[in-house]
Amino acid sequence: MLKLGGLNFDYFDSHGIDMHLFSDLLYSSGLVMNPRIKWIVFHGGFDFAYLVKGLRNENMPENEEAFLQVFHKLFPSMYDVKYLLRLTDVMPNAGLDYLAEYLSVKRLGTAHQAGSDSLMTGHCFFKLIRDKFPKGLPDTANGVLFNLIEDPVSTGNTPMTPYNTGASQFPSSPASR
């Protein structure tokens, strides 16, 4: 699918950024291991797995629990929009395009392209907070990746209820006003 979308992997292999250099730059940027940086993703488990692997410069941890320990250290403040849907009356297994339509968020660019999907994820996140979490996001939603073991629905535990346990650290987005 990526090759059909125009990605030239041979070009990136010879002209792309070295993963070690990228890792060094990401560490030195202050974007990782910083609780003041809020990461926002939509079903971001694979994205974070790739980043964890690159940042550690070694194989992935042996199991999900070990992965989550490293993940939480590197990314102490993260919200997965797909997980947040489970705390609302929006269809919990909705995709990003469905959610955007439901929230009346307009896509800019082409679907399944990083820039367009990232922008739409951000706009959906801020609109979701404003519309569904007027008292703020539950503290317990921070750091939970959709469909991993910390997601109560994935483990068969009772799902969280959509009540507020703490104020959100996010202002409303100018694009969603």
mmCIF file of C-alpha atoms in Angstrom:
data_model
loop_
_atom_site.group_PDB
_atom_site.id
_atom_site.type_symbol
_atom_site.label_atom_id
_atom_site.label_comp_id
_atom_site.label_asym_id
_atom_site.label_seq_id
_atom_site.Cartn_x
_atom_site.Cartn_y
_atom_site.Cartn_z
ATOM 1 C CA MET A 1 0.000 0.000 0.000
ATOM 2 C CA LEU A 2 2.790 2.439 0.832
ATOM 3 C CA LYS A 3 4.592 1.730 -2.445
ATOM 4 C CA LEU A 4 1.317 2.239 -4.306
ATOM 5 C CA GLY A 5 0.994 5.551 -2.470
ATOM 6 C CA GLY A 6 4.250 6.710 -4.029
ATOM 7 C CA LEU A 7 6.799 5.936 -1.306
ATOM 8 C CA ASN A 8 10.197 5.043 -2.681
ATOM 9 C CA PHE A 9 11.842 2.903 -0.009
ATOM 10 C CA ASP A 10 15.123 2.589 -1.949
ATOM 11 C CA TYR A 11 15.422 6.384 -2.018
ATOM 12 C CA PHE A 12 14.760 6.690 1.708
ATOM 13 C CA ASP A 13 17.216 3.886 2.429
ATOM 14 C CA SER A 14 19.999 5.828 0.741
ATOM 15 C CA HIS A 15 18.871 9.430 1.394
ATOM 16 C CA GLY A 16 16.726 9.220 4.530
ATOM 17 C CA ILE A 17 17.789 10.074 8.058
ATOM 18 C CA ASP A 18 19.797 7.457 9.914
ATOM 19 C CA MET A 19 17.732 5.953 12.756
ATOM 20 C CA HIS A 20 20.576 6.497 15.263
ATOM 21 C CA LEU A 21 20.771 10.172 14.340
ATOM 22 C CA PHE A 22 16.986 10.481 14.486
ATOM 23 C CA SER A 23 16.990 8.869 17.931
ATOM 24 C CA ASP A 24 19.706 11.235 19.176
ATOM 25 C CA LEU A 25 17.811 14.237 17.831
ATOM 26 C CA LEU A 26 14.544 13.069 19.373
ATOM 27 C CA TYR A 27 16.173 12.568 22.780
ATOM 28 C CA SER A 28 17.929 15.939 22.680
ATOM 29 C CA SER A 29 14.751 17.726 21.545
ATOM 30 C CA GLY A 30 13.069 17.280 24.919
ATOM 31 C CA LEU A 31 10.060 15.596 23.300
ATOM 32 C CA VAL A 32 10.609 12.279 25.092
ATOM 33 C CA MET A 33 10.715 11.588 28.832
ATOM 34 C CA ASN A 34 8.985 14.922 29.372
ATOM 35 C CA PRO A 35 5.574 14.874 31.123
ATOM 36 C CA ARG A 36 4.811 18.390 29.860
ATOM 37 C CA ILE A 37 4.784 17.144 26.252
ATOM 38 C CA LYS A 38 1.387 15.672 25.381
ATOM 39 C CA TRP A 39 1.452 13.063 22.627
ATOM 40 C CA ILE A 40 -1.839 12.590 20.754
ATOM 41 C CA VAL A 41 -2.415 9.530 18.561
ATOM 42 C CA PHE A 42 -5.245 7.588 16.971
ATOM 43 C CA HIS A 43 -4.723 3.851 17.588
ATOM 44 C CA GLY A 44 -1.032 4.549 18.024
ATOM 45 C CA GLY A 45 0.363 1.272 19.353
ATOM 46 C CA PHE A 46 2.353 0.448 16.215
ATOM 47 C CA ASP A 47 3.606 4.034 15.921
ATOM 48 C CA PHE A 48 4.947 3.972 19.461
ATOM 49 C CA ALA A 49 6.378 0.467 19.016
ATOM 50 C CA TYR A 50 8.436 1.788 16.102
ATOM 51 C CA LEU A 51 9.603 4.792 18.120
ATOM 52 C CA VAL A 52 10.447 2.654 21.169
ATOM 53 C CA LYS A 53 12.481 0.278 19.011
ATOM 54 C CA GLY A 54 14.363 3.152 17.412
ATOM 55 C CA LEU A 55 14.956 5.066 20.624
ATOM 56 C CA ARG A 56 16.296 1.981 22.411
ATOM 57 C CA ASN A 57 18.421 0.920 19.425
ATOM 58 C CA GLU A 58 17.661 -2.705 20.214
ATOM 59 C CA ASN A 59 14.942 -5.280 19.692
ATOM 60 C CA MET A 60 11.510 -4.758 21.129
ATOM 61 C CA PRO A 61 10.962 -5.808 24.737
ATOM 62 C CA GLU A 62 10.035 -9.475 25.153
ATOM 63 C CA ASN A 63 6.422 -8.935 26.221
ATOM 64 C CA GLU A 64 3.710 -6.320 26.429
ATOM 65 C CA GLU A 65 4.334 -5.519 30.095
ATOM 66 C CA ALA A 66 8.026 -4.814 29.431
ATOM 67 C CA PHE A 67 7.104 -2.717 26.384
ATOM 68 C CA LEU A 68 4.669 -0.642 28.432
ATOM 69 C CA GLN A 69 7.288 0.035 31.118
ATOM 70 C CA VAL A 70 9.658 1.461 28.495
ATOM 71 C CA PHE A 71 6.826 3.235 26.677
ATOM 72 C CA HIS A 72 5.611 5.025 29.825
ATOM 73 C CA LYS A 73 9.140 6.143 30.658
ATOM 74 C CA LEU A 74 9.711 7.563 27.164
ATOM 75 C CA PHE A 75 6.195 8.992 26.690
ATOM 76 C CA PRO A 76 4.787 9.869 30.139
ATOM 77 C CA SER A 77 1.866 11.880 28.759
ATOM 78 C CA MET A 78 -0.057 10.395 25.840
ATOM 79 C CA TYR A 79 -3.706 10.185 24.798
ATOM 80 C CA ASP A 80 -4.961 7.671 22.259
ATOM 81 C CA VAL A 81 -8.098 9.131 20.679
ATOM 82 C CA LYS A 82 -9.404 5.684 19.725
ATOM 83 C CA TYR A 83 -9.187 4.651 23.382
ATOM 84 C CA LEU A 84 -10.937 7.874 24.455
ATOM 85 C CA LEU A 85 -13.899 6.885 22.258
ATOM 86 C CA ARG A 86 -14.579 4.016 24.673
ATOM 87 C CA LEU A 87 -15.349 6.618 27.328
ATOM 88 C CA THR A 88 -18.019 8.307 25.204
ATOM 89 C CA ASP A 89 -21.240 7.493 23.395
ATOM 90 C CA VAL A 90 -19.368 7.535 20.056
ATOM 91 C CA MET A 91 -18.982 4.111 18.421
ATOM 92 C CA PRO A 92 -15.872 2.743 20.208
ATOM 93 C CA ASN A 93 -14.459 0.953 17.162
ATOM 94 C CA ALA A 94 -14.906 3.914 14.829
ATOM 95 C CA GLY A 95 -12.094 4.793 12.480
ATOM 96 C CA LEU A 96 -10.591 8.238 12.144
ATOM 97 C CA ASP A 97 -12.678 9.177 9.090
ATOM 98 C CA TYR A 98 -15.922 8.153 10.817
ATOM 99 C CA LEU A 99 -14.965 10.111 13.928
ATOM 100 C CA ALA A 100 -14.136 13.204 11.880
ATOM 101 C CA GLU A 101 -17.490 12.971 10.117
ATOM 102 C CA TYR A 102 -19.295 12.470 13.434
ATOM 103 C CA LEU A 103 -17.546 15.506 14.944
ATOM 104 C CA SER A 104 -17.879 17.585 11.741
ATOM 105 C CA VAL A 105 -14.112 17.895 11.381
ATOM 106 C CA LYS A 106 -12.931 18.550 7.845
ATOM 107 C CA ARG A 107 -9.953 16.664 6.445
ATOM 108 C CA LEU A 108 -7.175 18.665 4.852
ATOM 109 C CA GLY A 109 -5.147 16.574 2.425
ATOM 110 C CA THR A 110 -5.314 12.896 1.501
ATOM 111 C CA ALA A 111 -6.444 10.108 3.824
ATOM 112 C CA HIS A 112 -3.755 7.756 5.158
ATOM 113 C CA GLN A 113 -1.002 10.315 4.628
ATOM 114 C CA ALA A 114 0.895 11.198 7.798
ATOM 115 C CA GLY A 115 0.408 14.951 7.700
ATOM 116 C CA SER A 116 -3.289 14.846 6.888
ATOM 117 C CA ASP A 117 -4.060 12.065 9.380
ATOM 118 C CA SER A 118 -2.035 13.809 12.117
ATOM 119 C CA LEU A 119 -3.804 17.111 11.621
ATOM 120 C CA MET A 120 -7.203 15.431 11.595
ATOM 121 C CA THR A 121 -6.322 13.429 14.728
ATOM 122 C CA GLY A 122 -5.427 16.649 16.524
ATOM 123 C CA HIS A 123 -8.592 18.418 15.429
ATOM 124 C CA CYS A 124 -10.726 15.414 16.435
ATOM 125 C CA PHE A 125 -8.960 15.223 19.795
ATOM 126 C CA PHE A 126 -9.665 18.842 20.713
ATOM 127 C CA LYS A 127 -13.256 18.678 19.436
ATOM 128 C CA LEU A 128 -13.798 15.428 21.374
ATOM 129 C CA ILE A 129 -12.528 17.072 24.570
ATOM 130 C CA ARG A 130 -14.784 20.069 24.062
ATOM 131 C CA ASP A 131 -17.894 18.042 23.151
ATOM 132 C CA LYS A 132 -17.562 14.904 25.295
ATOM 133 C CA PHE A 133 -15.292 15.832 28.216
ATOM 134 C CA PRO A 134 -16.422 19.302 29.318
ATOM 135 C CA LYS A 135 -14.935 18.770 32.795
ATOM 136 C CA GLY A 136 -11.618 17.501 31.384
ATOM 137 C CA LEU A 137 -10.129 14.163 30.492
ATOM 138 C CA PRO A 138 -10.005 11.438 33.142
ATOM 139 C CA ASP A 139 -6.489 11.126 34.536
ATOM 140 C CA THR A 140 -6.769 7.367 34.053
ATOM 141 C CA ALA A 141 -6.941 7.837 30.256
ATOM 142 C CA ASN A 142 -3.382 9.163 30.132
ATOM 143 C CA GLY A 143 -0.951 6.608 28.734
ATOM 144 C CA VAL A 144 -3.495 3.968 27.680
ATOM 145 C CA LEU A 145 -2.955 2.662 24.166
ATOM 146 C CA PHE A 146 -6.061 1.259 22.478
ATOM 147 C CA ASN A 147 -6.288 -2.545 22.639
ATOM 148 C CA LEU A 148 -3.228 -3.143 24.813
ATOM 149 C CA ILE A 149 -3.411 -4.744 28.260
ATOM 150 C CA GLU A 150 -3.933 -1.459 30.114
ATOM 151 C CA ASP A 151 -7.128 -0.929 28.099
ATOM 152 C CA PRO A 152 -9.800 -2.380 30.465
ATOM 153 C CA VAL A 153 -11.999 -3.606 27.596
ATOM 154 C CA SER A 154 -9.079 -5.564 26.093
ATOM 155 C CA THR A 155 -8.491 -7.456 29.335
ATOM 156 C CA GLY A 156 -12.167 -8.202 29.957
ATOM 157 C CA ASN A 157 -12.359 -5.805 32.908
ATOM 158 C CA THR A 158 -15.254 -3.444 33.295
ATOM 159 C CA PRO A 159 -14.799 -0.461 30.975
ATOM 160 C CA MET A 160 -14.144 2.937 32.499
ATOM 161 C CA THR A 161 -17.054 5.280 32.964
ATOM 162 C CA PRO A 162 -17.062 8.697 31.305
ATOM 163 C CA TYR A 163 -16.780 10.761 34.459
ATOM 164 C CA ASN A 164 -14.092 13.269 35.171
ATOM 165 C CA THR A 165 -11.298 12.373 37.571
ATOM 166 C CA GLY A 166 -9.146 15.390 36.803
ATOM 167 C CA ALA A 167 -8.951 18.456 34.636
ATOM 168 C CA SER A 168 -7.507 18.261 31.162
ATOM 169 C CA GLN A 169 -4.227 20.009 30.489
ATOM 170 C CA PHE A 170 -5.372 20.830 26.956
ATOM 171 C CA PRO A 171 -6.915 24.098 25.829
ATOM 172 C CA SER A 172 -9.395 23.965 23.007
ATOM 173 C CA SER A 173 -7.756 24.045 19.606
ATOM 174 C CA PRO A 174 -8.099 27.273 17.620
ATOM 175 C CA ALA A 175 -8.957 25.158 14.565
ATOM 176 C CA SER A 176 -11.995 23.630 16.296
ATOM 177 C CA ARG A 177 -13.543 26.869 17.567
#
